[in-house]
Amino acid sequence: MNPFTLKNILFRFRLHWADAPDVRKPNNNTRYQIADAILAAFSVFFMQSSSFLAHQRLLQQKNGRNNATSLFGIERLPSDQQIRNLLDPLDVKYFHADFWDIFDHLKTLGHLEAFRSKLGTFLLAVDGLTYFSSENISCPECLKRQDRNGVEHFYHSAITPVIVKPGQEQVLPLPPEFIVPQDGNEKQDCERAAAKRWLAQHQARFTQQTLTYLGDDLYANQPLCQLIDQTYKQYFIFTCKPDSHPSLYETVAVLEKNGAVEKISQRRWNGKHGEIWTYHWVNEVPLRAGDDAMNVNWCELVITHETSGVILYQNAFVTNHLLTNHNIALVVEAGRSRWKIENENNNVLKTKGYHLEHNFGHGQQHLSNVLVILNLLAFLTHTIQELSNGAYQTLRKKLGARKTFFQDLRALTRYLVFDGWDALFQFMADGLEISLPSP
């Protein structure tokens, strides 16, 4: 049995969400189950349609049936406001188990190995993401900032870790960590603190030195690097800029003058013209000034136009991978793949139908963050379908653009009721006059 069919994934979601905490008092109206409210919100993000539930309510009135029930297993469909009320008290940590359930199945069935990098570790990119901002709407979990005109803004942010691999189109989202005011701490929460909390909560799921953490210059600081290297026995490759690491670059400059910085150049053809890729690296240099500075390994890649000599790309990294002429290109390739969290994760969530920055509901407690984590779960579920569901893959390939696929899903489920996902996909295949692979 394929655990990654939509039917099986949604069955496991419902089984878990049936036990979600219910803060309603016994004498309250408990006609609707918490699981139905969670599945209803999830269905909106999965179908990439804010009107999906409204259309299903109309189908229920006309036909006595609807796709919210047949496709997503929703027994009673709450109103939009009821959904928000039921979700608002939920702790986002409750949904972490759903990410790890999928991750564990990928690992058990051997699918996770496809994401292992040539360095022998999995690459876990971490980055901050702001998904809500308002001058008027706020909740207890909002962060605050003032613009240059002194106007106060309320906003929500999170770090969204994903497993990436150079050359792999998909990324695997893992549980996010929300950047929210922390109890007993007067200082506003930040991205670095959220990264440390994520490590404390989830690092135990990985054996020693199976991960290489990727991040921008913000993460290339001694407390975090020491935590990853010494406490958790994992690897890191972080962007390292001269402005924020002056002492390190002074050391590198001295070593370079003395011929202690290694160098390799390669010629590559990009399809239009030749490029010269030049790698520089040196091991065991202090990350910062001071006697207690942690030693790291530094490397840089400079790409120049073969004819004109114009610099096309230049970036540097610090890492605890020992650098040699055999692995320098792989380490830099891994470090550069950090951009995939921007292009294949954040950008997709903001511009490819998930509408992450849209305010679906703010609430008085946790609603905004709960809706975001369900949106991320929808993205992960789509990703798993792209990797493992033959029918889904065939239809996506035939229809071409992601946008066309979801437009068809929305149109069909607005007017017709299907017995399940297999029936819906088969209806689409019949219309396209194509065959689907066996489940």
Coordinates of C-alpha atoms in Angstrom, one line a residue:
M1 CA 0.0 0.0 0.0
N2 CA 1.3 3.4 -1.0
P3 CA 1.2 5.6 2.2
F4 CA 1.6 8.7 0.1
T5 CA -1.7 8.6 -1.9
L6 CA -3.9 11.6 -1.0
K7 CA -6.5 9.2 0.5
N8 CA -3.9 7.7 2.9
I9 CA -2.3 11.0 3.8
L10 CA -5.6 12.6 4.6
F11 CA -6.8 9.6 6.5
R12 CA -3.7 9.9 8.8
F13 CA -4.2 13.6 9.1
R14 CA -7.8 13.1 10.3
L15 CA -6.8 10.4 12.7
H16 CA -4.3 12.7 14.3
W17 CA -6.5 15.8 14.2
A18 CA -9.4 14.0 15.8
D19 CA -7.4 14.2 19.1
A20 CA -6.7 17.9 18.8
P21 CA -7.3 19.8 22.1
D22 CA -10.8 21.1 22.4
V23 CA -11.1 24.0 24.8
R24 CA -14.9 24.3 24.5
K25 CA -16.8 23.8 27.7
P26 CA -19.2 20.8 27.8
N27 CA -22.3 23.1 27.7
N28 CA -21.0 24.9 24.5
N29 CA -22.4 24.0 21.1
T30 CA -20.0 21.2 20.0
R31 CA -21.8 20.2 16.9
Y32 CA -18.7 20.5 14.8
Q33 CA -15.6 18.5 15.5
I34 CA -12.1 20.1 15.7
A35 CA -10.9 17.7 13.0
D36 CA -13.5 19.0 10.6
A37 CA -12.4 22.6 11.2
I38 CA -8.8 21.7 10.6
L39 CA -9.5 19.7 7.5
A40 CA -11.7 22.5 6.2
A41 CA -8.9 25.1 6.5
F42 CA -6.4 22.6 5.0
S43 CA -8.7 22.0 2.0
V44 CA -8.7 25.7 1.2
F45 CA -4.9 25.8 1.0
F46 CA -4.7 22.4 -0.7
M47 CA -7.1 23.5 -3.5
Q48 CA -5.6 27.0 -3.6
S49 CA -9.1 28.4 -3.5
S50 CA -10.5 30.7 -0.9
S51 CA -14.0 29.9 -2.2
F52 CA -13.7 26.1 -2.2
L53 CA -15.8 25.7 1.0
A54 CA -18.5 28.1 -0.2
H55 CA -18.9 26.0 -3.4
Q56 CA -19.1 22.8 -1.4
R57 CA -21.8 24.2 0.7
L58 CA -23.8 25.0 -2.4
L59 CA -23.2 21.5 -3.8
Q60 CA -24.5 20.1 -0.5
Q61 CA -27.7 22.1 -0.7
K62 CA -28.3 21.1 -4.3
N63 CA -27.1 17.5 -4.4
G64 CA -26.9 16.4 -0.8
R65 CA -23.2 15.7 -1.4
N66 CA -20.0 17.7 -1.6
N67 CA -16.3 17.3 -2.3
A68 CA -15.2 18.5 1.1
T69 CA -16.6 15.3 2.4
S70 CA -15.7 12.9 -0.4
L71 CA -12.2 14.2 -1.0
F72 CA -11.1 15.5 2.4
G73 CA -13.2 13.5 4.8
I74 CA -15.0 16.4 6.4
E75 CA -18.1 15.1 8.1
R76 CA -19.8 18.4 8.9
L77 CA -18.7 21.6 7.2
P78 CA -18.4 24.5 9.7
S79 CA -18.9 28.1 8.6
D80 CA -15.8 30.1 7.9
Q81 CA -16.1 32.0 11.3
Q82 CA -16.7 28.7 13.1
I83 CA -13.5 27.4 11.6
R84 CA -11.5 30.4 12.8
N85 CA -13.0 30.2 16.3
L86 CA -12.1 26.5 16.6
L87 CA -8.6 26.9 15.2
D88 CA -7.6 30.0 17.2
P89 CA -6.8 28.3 20.5
L90 CA -4.7 25.5 18.9
D91 CA -0.9 25.4 19.6
V92 CA 1.0 25.2 16.3
K93 CA 3.3 22.6 17.9
Y94 CA 0.4 20.1 17.7
F95 CA 0.9 20.0 13.9
H96 CA 4.7 19.2 14.0
A97 CA 3.8 15.5 14.2
D98 CA 2.2 15.6 10.8
F99 CA 5.4 16.8 9.1
W100 CA 7.4 14.1 10.9
D101 CA 4.9 11.4 10.0
I102 CA 5.5 12.1 6.3
F103 CA 9.2 12.5 6.9
D104 CA 9.4 9.1 8.7
H105 CA 7.5 7.4 6.0
L106 CA 9.8 8.8 3.4
K107 CA 12.8 7.5 5.4
T108 CA 11.3 4.1 6.0
L109 CA 10.5 3.5 2.3
G110 CA 13.9 4.8 1.2
H111 CA 12.6 7.8 -0.7
L112 CA 14.5 10.2 1.6
E113 CA 17.8 9.0 0.2
A114 CA 17.1 10.8 -3.1
F115 CA 17.7 14.0 -1.1
R116 CA 21.1 13.0 0.3
S117 CA 23.8 15.4 -1.1
K118 CA 27.1 14.4 -2.6
L119 CA 28.7 15.5 0.7
G120 CA 27.0 12.5 2.2
T121 CA 24.6 14.6 4.4
F122 CA 21.2 16.1 4.0
L123 CA 21.2 19.8 3.3
L124 CA 18.8 21.7 5.6
A125 CA 18.3 25.3 4.5
V126 CA 17.0 27.8 7.1
D127 CA 15.7 31.2 6.5
G128 CA 13.3 33.8 8.0
L129 CA 10.0 34.6 6.3
T130 CA 7.6 37.4 7.1
Y131 CA 4.0 36.6 6.0
F132 CA 1.8 39.3 7.7
S133 CA 2.1 43.0 8.3
S134 CA -0.4 45.6 9.4
E135 CA -0.6 49.0 11.1
N136 CA -3.9 48.2 12.7
I137 CA -4.5 44.4 13.1
S138 CA -2.5 42.7 15.9
C139 CA -2.6 39.7 18.3
P140 CA -0.5 38.6 21.3
E141 CA 1.9 36.8 18.9
C142 CA 2.6 39.8 16.7
L143 CA 6.1 41.3 16.6
K144 CA 6.4 45.1 16.4
R145 CA 8.6 47.5 14.5
Q146 CA 8.7 51.2 13.7
D147 CA 9.3 52.5 10.2
R148 CA 11.4 55.5 9.5
N149 CA 8.4 57.8 10.0
G150 CA 7.8 56.4 13.5
V151 CA 4.7 54.4 12.4
E152 CA 4.3 51.2 14.3
H153 CA 3.8 48.0 12.3
F154 CA 2.6 44.6 13.6
Y155 CA 3.9 41.5 11.8
H156 CA 4.4 37.8 11.9
S157 CA 7.5 35.9 10.9
A158 CA 8.8 32.3 11.1
I159 CA 11.8 30.3 10.1
T160 CA 10.9 27.7 7.5
P161 CA 13.5 24.9 7.4
V162 CA 13.5 22.8 4.2
I163 CA 15.7 19.9 3.0
V164 CA 17.2 20.8 -0.4
K165 CA 19.5 19.2 -2.9
P166 CA 21.4 20.7 -5.9
G167 CA 19.6 19.7 -9.1
Q168 CA 16.5 18.5 -7.2
E169 CA 13.4 20.6 -8.2
Q170 CA 11.4 19.9 -5.0
V171 CA 12.2 20.8 -1.5
L172 CA 10.9 19.1 1.6
P173 CA 9.4 21.5 4.2
L174 CA 9.9 20.6 7.9
P175 CA 8.1 22.0 10.9
P176 CA 8.5 25.8 11.0
E177 CA 9.4 27.7 14.1
F178 CA 7.4 30.9 14.7
I179 CA 9.2 34.1 15.8
V180 CA 6.8 35.2 18.5
P181 CA 7.2 37.1 21.9
Q182 CA 8.6 34.6 24.4
D183 CA 7.2 34.3 27.9
G184 CA 9.4 36.0 30.5
N185 CA 11.6 37.6 28.0
E186 CA 11.4 41.4 27.5
K187 CA 13.6 41.3 24.4
Q188 CA 11.8 40.8 21.1
D189 CA 12.2 37.4 19.6
C190 CA 14.5 37.0 16.6
E191 CA 15.4 34.7 13.8
R192 CA 18.6 33.4 15.5
A193 CA 16.7 32.6 18.7
A194 CA 14.0 30.8 16.7
A195 CA 16.7 28.7 14.9
K196 CA 18.1 27.6 18.3
R197 CA 14.6 26.6 19.5
W198 CA 14.2 24.6 16.3
L199 CA 17.4 22.8 17.0
A200 CA 16.5 22.0 20.6
Q201 CA 13.1 20.6 19.6
H202 CA 13.9 18.6 16.4
Q203 CA 17.6 17.9 16.1
A204 CA 17.2 14.6 18.0
R205 CA 15.4 13.2 15.0
F206 CA 18.7 13.1 13.1
T207 CA 21.7 11.0 13.9
Q208 CA 25.1 12.7 14.4
Q209 CA 26.5 14.4 11.3
T210 CA 23.7 13.6 8.9
L211 CA 22.8 17.2 8.4
T212 CA 24.5 20.2 6.9
Y213 CA 22.7 23.4 7.9
L214 CA 22.6 26.2 5.3
G215 CA 21.9 29.8 6.0
D216 CA 22.8 33.4 5.1
D217 CA 25.3 35.6 6.8
L218 CA 22.9 36.1 9.8
Y219 CA 23.6 32.5 10.9
A220 CA 27.4 32.7 10.6
N221 CA 27.9 33.7 14.3
Q222 CA 29.9 31.8 16.9
P223 CA 27.1 30.8 19.4
L224 CA 25.0 29.1 16.7
C225 CA 28.0 27.6 14.9
Q226 CA 29.3 26.2 18.2
L227 CA 25.9 24.8 19.0
I228 CA 25.6 23.0 15.7
D229 CA 29.2 21.7 15.7
Q230 CA 29.9 20.9 19.4
T231 CA 26.5 20.3 20.9
Y232 CA 24.6 18.6 18.1
K233 CA 27.6 17.2 16.2
Q234 CA 26.3 18.4 12.8
Y235 CA 27.7 20.4 9.9
F236 CA 27.0 23.9 8.7
I237 CA 27.8 26.0 5.6
F238 CA 26.8 29.7 6.1
T239 CA 27.3 32.7 3.9
C240 CA 30.1 34.9 5.3
K241 CA 30.4 38.5 4.3
P242 CA 33.4 40.8 4.9
D243 CA 31.4 43.6 6.5
S244 CA 30.1 41.4 9.3
H245 CA 33.3 39.3 9.8
P246 CA 36.2 41.8 9.6
S247 CA 38.6 39.9 11.8
L248 CA 38.2 36.7 9.8
Y249 CA 38.9 38.5 6.5
E250 CA 41.9 40.2 8.0
T251 CA 43.3 36.7 8.9
V252 CA 42.5 35.4 5.4
A253 CA 44.2 38.4 3.8
V254 CA 47.4 37.7 5.8
L255 CA 47.3 34.0 5.0
E256 CA 46.8 34.8 1.3
K257 CA 49.9 37.0 1.3
N258 CA 51.9 34.2 2.8
G259 CA 50.6 31.7 0.2
A260 CA 48.5 29.7 2.7
V261 CA 45.2 30.1 0.9
E262 CA 44.6 27.2 -1.5
K263 CA 43.3 28.0 -5.0
I264 CA 41.8 26.0 -7.9
S265 CA 40.5 27.3 -11.2
Q266 CA 38.2 25.5 -13.6
R267 CA 36.8 26.4 -17.0
R268 CA 33.1 25.8 -17.6
W269 CA 30.8 26.4 -20.5
N270 CA 27.4 27.9 -19.7
G271 CA 25.8 27.4 -23.1
K272 CA 26.7 30.9 -24.4
H273 CA 30.3 31.6 -23.3
G274 CA 33.1 30.3 -21.2
E275 CA 33.4 31.0 -17.5
I276 CA 36.3 30.7 -15.1
W277 CA 35.4 29.3 -11.7
T278 CA 38.0 30.0 -9.1
Y279 CA 37.8 28.5 -5.6
H280 CA 39.8 29.8 -2.7
W281 CA 39.9 28.1 0.7
V282 CA 41.7 27.8 4.0
N283 CA 41.1 25.7 7.0
E284 CA 41.2 26.6 10.7
V285 CA 40.7 30.4 10.8
P286 CA 39.0 32.3 13.7
L287 CA 35.4 33.2 13.1
R288 CA 35.8 36.4 15.2
A289 CA 38.3 38.3 17.2
G290 CA 39.3 37.2 20.7
D291 CA 41.1 34.3 22.3
D292 CA 37.9 32.3 22.6
A293 CA 37.2 32.5 18.9
M294 CA 35.9 29.3 17.2
N295 CA 38.0 28.1 14.3
V296 CA 36.1 27.5 11.1
N297 CA 37.0 26.7 7.5
W298 CA 36.6 29.5 4.9
C299 CA 36.0 29.2 1.2
E300 CA 35.1 31.5 -1.7
L301 CA 33.9 31.1 -5.3
V302 CA 34.5 33.8 -7.9
I303 CA 33.0 33.3 -11.4
T304 CA 34.4 35.5 -14.2
H305 CA 33.6 35.9 -17.9
E306 CA 36.3 34.0 -19.8
T307 CA 36.8 36.8 -22.3
S308 CA 36.0 40.1 -20.6
G309 CA 37.1 39.1 -17.1
V310 CA 33.9 40.6 -15.6
I311 CA 32.9 39.1 -12.3
L312 CA 29.6 37.2 -12.7
Y313 CA 29.3 35.8 -9.2
Q314 CA 31.2 36.1 -6.0
N315 CA 30.3 34.6 -2.6
A316 CA 32.1 33.2 0.4
F317 CA 31.1 30.7 3.2
V318 CA 32.3 29.4 6.5
T319 CA 31.9 25.7 7.4
N320 CA 33.0 22.9 9.7
H321 CA 33.5 20.6 6.7
L322 CA 37.2 20.1 6.3
L323 CA 38.0 21.6 2.9
T324 CA 40.2 19.8 0.4
N325 CA 40.8 20.0 -3.3
H326 CA 38.5 16.9 -3.6
N327 CA 35.4 18.4 -1.9
I328 CA 35.7 22.2 -2.3
A329 CA 33.4 22.3 -5.3
L330 CA 30.8 20.1 -3.5
V331 CA 30.9 22.2 -0.4
V332 CA 30.4 25.5 -2.4
E333 CA 27.7 23.8 -4.5
A334 CA 25.9 22.9 -1.2
G335 CA 26.3 26.4 0.2
R336 CA 24.9 27.9 -3.0
S337 CA 21.9 25.7 -2.9
R338 CA 20.6 27.8 0.1
W339 CA 18.9 29.9 -2.6
K340 CA 16.4 27.1 -3.1
I341 CA 14.6 28.0 0.1
E342 CA 13.9 31.4 -1.5
N343 CA 13.0 30.2 -5.0
E344 CA 11.4 26.7 -4.4
N345 CA 9.8 27.4 -1.0
N346 CA 9.2 31.1 0.0
N347 CA 8.6 32.3 -3.5
V348 CA 6.3 29.4 -4.3
L349 CA 4.3 30.0 -1.1
K350 CA 3.9 33.7 -1.9
T351 CA 3.3 33.7 -5.6
K352 CA 2.2 30.2 -6.8
G353 CA -1.3 29.9 -5.5
Y354 CA -0.7 29.5 -1.7
H355 CA -1.2 33.2 -1.0
L356 CA 0.9 33.0 2.2
E357 CA 0.9 36.7 2.8
H358 CA -3.0 36.9 2.5
N359 CA -4.7 37.4 5.9
F360 CA -7.1 34.4 6.0
G361 CA -7.8 35.3 9.6
H362 CA -5.8 36.8 12.4
G363 CA -7.6 35.8 15.6
Q364 CA -7.0 36.6 19.2
Q365 CA -4.5 33.8 20.1
H366 CA -2.8 31.5 17.5
L367 CA -5.0 31.6 14.4
S368 CA -2.6 33.4 12.1
N369 CA 0.2 30.9 12.8
V370 CA -2.1 27.9 12.7
L371 CA -3.3 28.8 9.2
V372 CA 0.2 29.3 8.0
I373 CA 1.3 25.8 9.3
L374 CA -1.7 24.2 7.6
N375 CA -0.7 26.1 4.4
L376 CA 2.8 24.6 4.7
L377 CA 1.4 21.2 5.2
A378 CA -0.6 21.6 2.0
F379 CA 2.6 22.5 0.2
L380 CA 4.3 19.5 1.6
T381 CA 1.4 17.2 0.6
H382 CA 1.6 18.6 -3.0
T383 CA 5.4 18.0 -3.0
I384 CA 4.9 14.4 -1.9
Q385 CA 2.4 13.9 -4.7
E386 CA 4.9 15.2 -7.2
L387 CA 7.5 12.7 -5.9
S388 CA 5.4 9.6 -5.5
N389 CA 1.8 9.7 -7.0
G390 CA 1.9 8.4 -10.6
A391 CA -1.6 9.8 -11.4
Y392 CA -0.8 13.2 -10.0
Q393 CA 2.6 13.3 -11.9
T394 CA 0.9 12.3 -15.2
L395 CA -1.8 14.9 -15.0
R396 CA 0.7 17.6 -14.0
K397 CA 3.0 16.7 -16.8
K398 CA 0.1 16.7 -19.4
L399 CA -1.4 20.0 -18.2
G400 CA 2.0 21.7 -18.0
A401 CA 1.8 24.7 -15.8
R402 CA 1.0 24.3 -12.1
K403 CA -1.6 27.1 -12.6
T404 CA -3.6 25.1 -15.2
F405 CA -3.7 22.0 -13.0
F406 CA -5.2 23.8 -10.0
Q407 CA -7.6 25.8 -12.2
D408 CA -9.0 22.5 -13.5
L409 CA -9.2 21.1 -9.9
R410 CA -11.2 24.2 -8.8
A411 CA -13.5 24.2 -11.8
L412 CA -14.3 20.5 -11.7
T413 CA -15.0 20.4 -7.9
R414 CA -17.2 23.5 -8.2
Y415 CA -19.8 21.8 -10.3
L416 CA -19.3 18.0 -9.9
V417 CA -19.0 15.8 -6.9
F418 CA -16.5 13.0 -7.0
D419 CA -16.4 9.8 -4.9
G420 CA -12.7 10.3 -4.2
W421 CA -9.3 11.4 -5.5
D422 CA -9.0 8.4 -7.8
A423 CA -12.4 9.2 -9.4
L424 CA -11.4 12.8 -9.9
F425 CA -8.0 12.1 -11.4
Q426 CA -9.6 9.4 -13.7
F427 CA -12.2 11.9 -14.9
M428 CA -9.4 14.4 -15.7
A429 CA -7.5 11.7 -17.5
D430 CA -10.5 10.7 -19.6
G431 CA -11.1 14.2 -20.6
L432 CA -7.5 14.6 -21.6
E433 CA -7.6 11.2 -23.4
I434 CA -4.6 9.8 -21.5
S435 CA -4.0 6.7 -19.4
L436 CA -3.0 6.8 -15.7
P437 CA -0.5 4.4 -14.1
S438 CA -1.8 1.8 -11.7
P439 CA -2.0 3.1 -8.1

